[in-house]
XYZ file of C-alpha atoms in Angstrom:
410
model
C 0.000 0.000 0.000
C 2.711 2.464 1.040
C 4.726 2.058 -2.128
C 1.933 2.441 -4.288
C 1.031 5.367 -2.908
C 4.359 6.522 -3.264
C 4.269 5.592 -7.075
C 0.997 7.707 -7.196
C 2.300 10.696 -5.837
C 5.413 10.680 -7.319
C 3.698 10.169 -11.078
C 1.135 13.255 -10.075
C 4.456 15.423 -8.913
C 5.958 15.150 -12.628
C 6.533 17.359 -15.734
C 6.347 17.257 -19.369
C 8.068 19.095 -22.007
C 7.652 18.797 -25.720
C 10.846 17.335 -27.127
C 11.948 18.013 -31.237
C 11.886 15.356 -33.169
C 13.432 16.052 -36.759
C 11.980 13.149 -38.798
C 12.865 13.245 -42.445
C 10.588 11.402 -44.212
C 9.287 12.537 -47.771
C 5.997 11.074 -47.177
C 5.196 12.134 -43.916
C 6.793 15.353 -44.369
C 4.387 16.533 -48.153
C 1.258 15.065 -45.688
C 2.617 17.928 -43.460
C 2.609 20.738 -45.167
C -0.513 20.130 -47.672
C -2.379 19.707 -44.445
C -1.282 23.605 -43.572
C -1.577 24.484 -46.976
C -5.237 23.451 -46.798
C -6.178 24.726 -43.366
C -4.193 28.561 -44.735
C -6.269 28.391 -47.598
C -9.612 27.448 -45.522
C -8.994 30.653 -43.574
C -7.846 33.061 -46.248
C -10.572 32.059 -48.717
C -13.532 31.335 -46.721
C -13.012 33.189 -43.028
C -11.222 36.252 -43.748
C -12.337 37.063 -47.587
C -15.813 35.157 -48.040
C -17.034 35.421 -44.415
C -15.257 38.247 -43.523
C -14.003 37.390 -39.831
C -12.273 40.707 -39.906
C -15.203 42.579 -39.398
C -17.658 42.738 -36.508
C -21.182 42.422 -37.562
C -24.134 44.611 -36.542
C -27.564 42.123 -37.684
C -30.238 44.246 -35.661
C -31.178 46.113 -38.653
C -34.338 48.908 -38.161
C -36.376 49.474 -41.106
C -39.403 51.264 -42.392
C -41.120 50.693 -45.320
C -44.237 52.815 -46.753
C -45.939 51.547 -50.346
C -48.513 53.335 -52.999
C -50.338 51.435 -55.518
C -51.328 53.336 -59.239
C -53.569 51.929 -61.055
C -57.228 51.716 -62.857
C -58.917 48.565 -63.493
C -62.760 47.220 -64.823
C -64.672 45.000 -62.349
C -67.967 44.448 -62.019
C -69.082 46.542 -65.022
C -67.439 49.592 -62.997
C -64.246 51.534 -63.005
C -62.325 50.903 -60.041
C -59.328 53.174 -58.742
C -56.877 52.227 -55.618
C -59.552 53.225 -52.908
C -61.773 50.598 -54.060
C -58.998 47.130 -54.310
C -56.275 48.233 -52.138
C -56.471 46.988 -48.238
C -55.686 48.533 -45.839
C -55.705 51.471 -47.421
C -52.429 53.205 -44.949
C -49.406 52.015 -47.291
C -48.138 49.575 -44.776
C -45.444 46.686 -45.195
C -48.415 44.249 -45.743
C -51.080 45.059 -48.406
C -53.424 43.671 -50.573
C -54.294 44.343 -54.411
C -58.183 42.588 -54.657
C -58.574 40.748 -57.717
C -62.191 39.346 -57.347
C -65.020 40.453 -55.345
C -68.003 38.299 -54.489
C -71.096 40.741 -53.371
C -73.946 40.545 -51.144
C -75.895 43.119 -50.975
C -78.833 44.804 -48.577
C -78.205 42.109 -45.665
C -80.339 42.364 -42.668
C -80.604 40.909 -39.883
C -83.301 38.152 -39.770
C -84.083 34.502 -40.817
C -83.484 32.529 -44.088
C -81.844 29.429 -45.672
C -78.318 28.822 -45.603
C -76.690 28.293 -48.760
C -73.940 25.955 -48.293
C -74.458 22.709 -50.185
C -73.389 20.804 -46.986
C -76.638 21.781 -44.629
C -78.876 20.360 -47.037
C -82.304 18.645 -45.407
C -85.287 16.686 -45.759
C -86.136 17.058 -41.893
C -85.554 19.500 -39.014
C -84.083 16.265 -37.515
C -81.224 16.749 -39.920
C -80.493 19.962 -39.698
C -80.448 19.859 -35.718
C -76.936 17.649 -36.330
C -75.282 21.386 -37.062
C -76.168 23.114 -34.044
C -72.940 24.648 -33.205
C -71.807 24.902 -36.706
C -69.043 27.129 -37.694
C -68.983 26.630 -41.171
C -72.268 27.945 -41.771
C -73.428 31.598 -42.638
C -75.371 31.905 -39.250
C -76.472 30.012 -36.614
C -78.399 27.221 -37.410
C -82.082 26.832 -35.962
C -83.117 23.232 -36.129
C -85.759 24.128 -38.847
C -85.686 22.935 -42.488
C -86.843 24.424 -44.796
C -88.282 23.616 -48.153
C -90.086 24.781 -50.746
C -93.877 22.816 -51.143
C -92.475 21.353 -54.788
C -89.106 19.866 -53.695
C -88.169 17.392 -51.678
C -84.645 18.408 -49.958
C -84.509 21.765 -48.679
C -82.433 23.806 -46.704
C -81.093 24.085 -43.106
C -82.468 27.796 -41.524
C -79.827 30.247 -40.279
C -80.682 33.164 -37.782
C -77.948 36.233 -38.717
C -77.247 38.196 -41.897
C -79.864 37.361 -44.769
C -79.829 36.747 -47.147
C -76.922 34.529 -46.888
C -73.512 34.688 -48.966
C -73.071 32.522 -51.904
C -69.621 32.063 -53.087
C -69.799 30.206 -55.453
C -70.924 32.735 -58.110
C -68.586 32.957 -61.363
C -67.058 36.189 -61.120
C -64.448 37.607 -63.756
C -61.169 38.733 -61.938
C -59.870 42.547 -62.700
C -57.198 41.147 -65.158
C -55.911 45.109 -65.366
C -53.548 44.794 -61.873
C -50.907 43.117 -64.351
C -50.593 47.011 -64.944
C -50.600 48.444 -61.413
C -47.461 49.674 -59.740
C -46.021 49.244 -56.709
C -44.194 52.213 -55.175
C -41.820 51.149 -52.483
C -40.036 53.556 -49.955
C -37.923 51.954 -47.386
C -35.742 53.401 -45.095
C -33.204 51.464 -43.007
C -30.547 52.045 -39.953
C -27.691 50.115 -38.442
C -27.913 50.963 -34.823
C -24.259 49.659 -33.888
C -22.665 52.186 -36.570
C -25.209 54.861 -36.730
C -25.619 54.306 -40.547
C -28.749 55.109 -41.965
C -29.460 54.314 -46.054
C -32.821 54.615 -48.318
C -33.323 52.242 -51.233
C -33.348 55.138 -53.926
C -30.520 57.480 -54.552
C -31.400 60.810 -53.362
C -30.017 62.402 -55.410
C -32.953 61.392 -57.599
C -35.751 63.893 -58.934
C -39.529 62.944 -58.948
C -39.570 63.359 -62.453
C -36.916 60.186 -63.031
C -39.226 58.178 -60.083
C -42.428 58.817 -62.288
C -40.759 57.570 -65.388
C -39.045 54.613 -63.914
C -39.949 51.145 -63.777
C -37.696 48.444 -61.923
C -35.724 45.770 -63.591
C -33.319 44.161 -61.913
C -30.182 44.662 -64.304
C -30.988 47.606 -66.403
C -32.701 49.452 -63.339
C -31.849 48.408 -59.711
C -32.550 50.946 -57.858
C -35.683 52.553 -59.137
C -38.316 52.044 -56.415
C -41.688 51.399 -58.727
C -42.217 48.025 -59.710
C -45.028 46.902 -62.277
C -47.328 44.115 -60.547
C -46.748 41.864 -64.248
C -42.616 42.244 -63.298
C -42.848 41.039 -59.932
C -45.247 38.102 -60.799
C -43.021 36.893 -63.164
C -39.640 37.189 -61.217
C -41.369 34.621 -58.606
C -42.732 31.964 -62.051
C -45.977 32.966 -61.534
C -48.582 34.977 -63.662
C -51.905 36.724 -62.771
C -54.294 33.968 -64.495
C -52.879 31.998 -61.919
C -53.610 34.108 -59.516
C -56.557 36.037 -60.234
C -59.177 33.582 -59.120
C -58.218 32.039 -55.593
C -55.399 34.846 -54.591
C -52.281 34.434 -53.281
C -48.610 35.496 -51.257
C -46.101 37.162 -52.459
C -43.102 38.318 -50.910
C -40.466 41.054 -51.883
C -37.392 41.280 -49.947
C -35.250 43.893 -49.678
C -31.663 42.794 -48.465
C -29.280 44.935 -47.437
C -25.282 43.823 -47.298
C -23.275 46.547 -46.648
C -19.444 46.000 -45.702
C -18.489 49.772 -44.655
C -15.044 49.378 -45.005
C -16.182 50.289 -48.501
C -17.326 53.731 -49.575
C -21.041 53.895 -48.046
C -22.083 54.691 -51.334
C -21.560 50.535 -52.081
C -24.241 49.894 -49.453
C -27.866 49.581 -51.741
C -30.106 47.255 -51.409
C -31.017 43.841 -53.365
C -34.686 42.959 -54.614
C -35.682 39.191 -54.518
C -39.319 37.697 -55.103
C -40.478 34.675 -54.141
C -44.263 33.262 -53.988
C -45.422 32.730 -49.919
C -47.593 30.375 -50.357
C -46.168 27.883 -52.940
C -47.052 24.949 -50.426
C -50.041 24.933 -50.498
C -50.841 26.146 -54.223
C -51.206 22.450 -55.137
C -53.818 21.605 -52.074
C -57.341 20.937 -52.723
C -58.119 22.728 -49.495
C -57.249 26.516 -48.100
C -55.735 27.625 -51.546
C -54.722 30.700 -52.408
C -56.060 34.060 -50.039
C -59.089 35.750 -49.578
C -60.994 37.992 -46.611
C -64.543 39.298 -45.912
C -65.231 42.879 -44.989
C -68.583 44.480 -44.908
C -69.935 48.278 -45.869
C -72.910 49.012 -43.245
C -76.124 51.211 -43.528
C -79.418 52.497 -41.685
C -82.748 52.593 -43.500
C -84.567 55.587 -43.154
C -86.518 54.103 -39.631
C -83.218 52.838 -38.139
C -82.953 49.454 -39.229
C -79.370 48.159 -40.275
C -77.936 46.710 -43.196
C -74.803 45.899 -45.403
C -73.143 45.066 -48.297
C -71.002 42.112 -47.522
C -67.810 41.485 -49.653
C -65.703 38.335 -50.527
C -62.489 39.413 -51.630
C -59.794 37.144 -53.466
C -56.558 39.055 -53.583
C -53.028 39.020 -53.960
C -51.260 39.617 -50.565
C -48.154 41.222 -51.073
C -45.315 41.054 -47.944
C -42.332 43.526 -48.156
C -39.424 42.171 -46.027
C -36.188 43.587 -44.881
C -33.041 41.931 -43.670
C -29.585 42.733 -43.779
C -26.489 43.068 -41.864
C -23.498 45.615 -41.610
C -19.708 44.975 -41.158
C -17.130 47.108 -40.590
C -12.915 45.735 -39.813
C -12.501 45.212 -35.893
C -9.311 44.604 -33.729
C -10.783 41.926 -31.579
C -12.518 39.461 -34.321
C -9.440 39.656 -36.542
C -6.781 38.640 -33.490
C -9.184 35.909 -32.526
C -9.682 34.553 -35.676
C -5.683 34.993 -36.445
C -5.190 33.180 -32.765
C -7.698 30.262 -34.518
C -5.853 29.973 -37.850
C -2.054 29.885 -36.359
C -3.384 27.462 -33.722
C -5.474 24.943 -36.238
C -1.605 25.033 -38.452
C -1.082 22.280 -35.786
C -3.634 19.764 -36.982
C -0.801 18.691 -39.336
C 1.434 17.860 -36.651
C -1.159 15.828 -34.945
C -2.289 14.060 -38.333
C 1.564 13.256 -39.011
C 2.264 11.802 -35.377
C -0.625 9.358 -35.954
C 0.935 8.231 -39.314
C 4.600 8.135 -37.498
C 3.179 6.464 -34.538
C 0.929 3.366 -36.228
C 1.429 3.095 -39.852
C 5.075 3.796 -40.654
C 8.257 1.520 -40.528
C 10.080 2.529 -37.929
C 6.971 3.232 -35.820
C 8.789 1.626 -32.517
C 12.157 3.937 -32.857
C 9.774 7.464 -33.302
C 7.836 6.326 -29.958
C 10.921 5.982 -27.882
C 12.708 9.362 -28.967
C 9.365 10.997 -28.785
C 8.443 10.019 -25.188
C 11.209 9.514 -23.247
C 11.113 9.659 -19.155
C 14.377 11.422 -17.446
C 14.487 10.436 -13.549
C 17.328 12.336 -10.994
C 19.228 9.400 -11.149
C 19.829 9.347 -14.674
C 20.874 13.490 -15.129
C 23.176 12.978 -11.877
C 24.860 9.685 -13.946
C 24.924 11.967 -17.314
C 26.580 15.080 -15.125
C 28.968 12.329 -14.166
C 30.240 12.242 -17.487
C 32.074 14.693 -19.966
C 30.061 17.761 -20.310
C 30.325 17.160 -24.381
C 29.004 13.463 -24.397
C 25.978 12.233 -26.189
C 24.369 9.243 -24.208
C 21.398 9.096 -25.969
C 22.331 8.945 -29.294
C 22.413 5.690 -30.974
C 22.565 4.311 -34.445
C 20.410 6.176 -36.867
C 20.188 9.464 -34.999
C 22.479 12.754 -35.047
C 21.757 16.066 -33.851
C 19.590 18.364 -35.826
C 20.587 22.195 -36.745
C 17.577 23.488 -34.687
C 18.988 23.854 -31.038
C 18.079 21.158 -28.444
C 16.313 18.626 -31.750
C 17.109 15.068 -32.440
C 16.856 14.336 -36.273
C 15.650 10.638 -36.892
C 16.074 9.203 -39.854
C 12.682 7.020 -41.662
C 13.400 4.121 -43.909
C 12.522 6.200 -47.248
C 14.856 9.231 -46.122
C 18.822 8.372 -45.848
C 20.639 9.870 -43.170
């Protein structure tokens, strides 16, 4: 017990140093350095120039956007302007351009049968199964009714009558291929105090009303034509015109200000929303109800209910900001000198289990020095090499023992 304890405490009480081992091996020694040519070229290529570790990053971009729609279109016999297909109406981030309406008109409050194929009846029996029903037009009564010549009838509804039927053909407003989109967005990095707007301003209301965006000939003009942006996300109003749909526009901005601040403008992508479910049998496409109300001359309410099919259109902003920083570019010059080393690690495994010669490299690479053997070597001639053996000499590099492989002469 008491010498292994000893053992223990003397093995805890030690030290290492690292020890140079010179071996020259061709082999081993072009594994080496394609290794550190690889990981250089890993950091030069894809940290500092693609990713730009230099730089510190500022991603908690603040944005604005405000958006006018132009535009005259035929529907419903009538001539329609922005007032009437535009919702809301405020110029947010998030509008709507309505390409179908489904009226109902003079709605009051009252009695009548539903019109939804599903709460068909031949008894009040059937149509007390609903009560509760959500997908109805009103609440449902328990009452069927029919007329005295047919034999199936329909469930009675207590709400708005008469009740909406939706499924009316209606001609979409084919004109909003033609409408334009005007799109004012103004951003700011917080970290740098840098604030940017996605048209020059240096640009006169005359050029804006004459412009139209494309993205090579015309970046940066802020109107874009409804047709343009359809077909930049492979889609095209017939498409859309009937059931509605999602459309996004994104506005990215990537601005490295170590560059002139002029360089920082934004980059227009489009892209379709709702493109998983434009295949679905079910919930396809977009559409909302909003109603118009009105008094009769005694009091009474009513209103004009309205089933719109639209195109939803979603302006996004995202972006970051970089600018060249002391403290990311000395860590990520720390992480490239010390990741050099992976070849040195990758080359001791070959050395130490796949090479000839595999035995010799383990004992001059660990070797254990105990008091007793320095006071035996300070015994000796201050110029005598004990531990040198066949195969071995000293290297050039001070304090390194060169070791010769079986594919390098010595």
């Amino acid at each position: 017990m008491g010498s292994s304890l000893s053992v223990c405490i003397t093995d805890f009480f030690t030290y290492e140093t690292s020890k140079s081992v010179v071996v020259k091996s061709w082999s081993v020694g072009i594994i080496n350095r394609i290794v550190q040519l690889l990981i250089i070229t890993y950091f030069v290529g894809w940290v500092f120039i693609h990713e730009k570790a230099y730089q510190v990053t500022d991603t908690g971009i603040e944005s604005s956007v405000m958006t006018k729609v132009k535009g005259f279109g035929y529907h419903h016999g009538k001539v329609v302007d922005v007032a009437d297909y535009v919702f809301p109406q405020q110029g947010a981030d998030v509008f709507c351009i309505m390409t179908r309406l489904i009226i109902t008109e003079n709605q009051f409050q009252g009695k009548c049968a539903e019109s939804v194929p599903m709460f068909r009846c031949n008894t009040d029996e059937d149509c007390r199964k609903h009560f509760g029903a959500i997908l109805s037009n009103g609440v449902i009564t328990g009452v069927c009714l029919k007329s005295s010549n047919e034999s199936e009838g329909q469930c009675e509804i207590e709400g708005w009558c008469p009740a909406e039927n939706d499924s009316v053909k209606i001609t979409p407003m084919f004109d909003v291929n033609n409408f334009t989109i005007f799109i004012k967005n103004s951003i700011r990095f917080p970290l740098f105090d840098v604030t940017r707007g996605n048209f020059p301003s240096t640009m006169t209301s005359d050029e804006i009303k004459r412009c139209t965006f494309h993205p090579e000939t015309n970046p940066f003009c802020p109107i874009f034509r409804v047709r343009d942006v359809l077909k930049h996300t492979g889609q095209d109003l017939a498409a859309l015109a009937y059931k509605g749909g999602e459309i996004g526009i994104n506005i990215e901005w990537k601005c490295n200000l170590d560059l002139d601040i002029e360089y920082c403008v934004p980059k227009y992508s489009f892209t379709r929303l709702d493109a998983p479910f434009a295949k679905n049998a079910v919930s396809k496409g977009f559409n909302f109800r909003f109603a118009k109300y009105f008094k009769t001359e005694n009091g009474t309410d009513f209103r004009t209910l309205y089933k719109a099919y639209a195109i939803r259109f979603d302006i996004m902003v995202t972006g970051n900001a970089g600018k060249f920083d002391t403290v990311p570019t000395l860590i990520n010059l720390v992480a490239a000198f010390t990741s050099i080393g992976l070849g040195t690690v990758l080359c001791d495994i070959i050395l130490l289990n796949f090479l000839k010669g595999a035995e010799q490299y383990k004992a001059k690479k660990f070797e254990e020095v105990s008091e007793a053997q320095i006071e035996a070597s300070l015994a000796q001639s201050p110029g005598s090499q004990l531990s040198l053996k066949s195969g071995m000499k000293n290297s050039y590099d001070s304090g390194a023992i060169s070791l010769a492989t079986p594919d390098q002469p010595l």
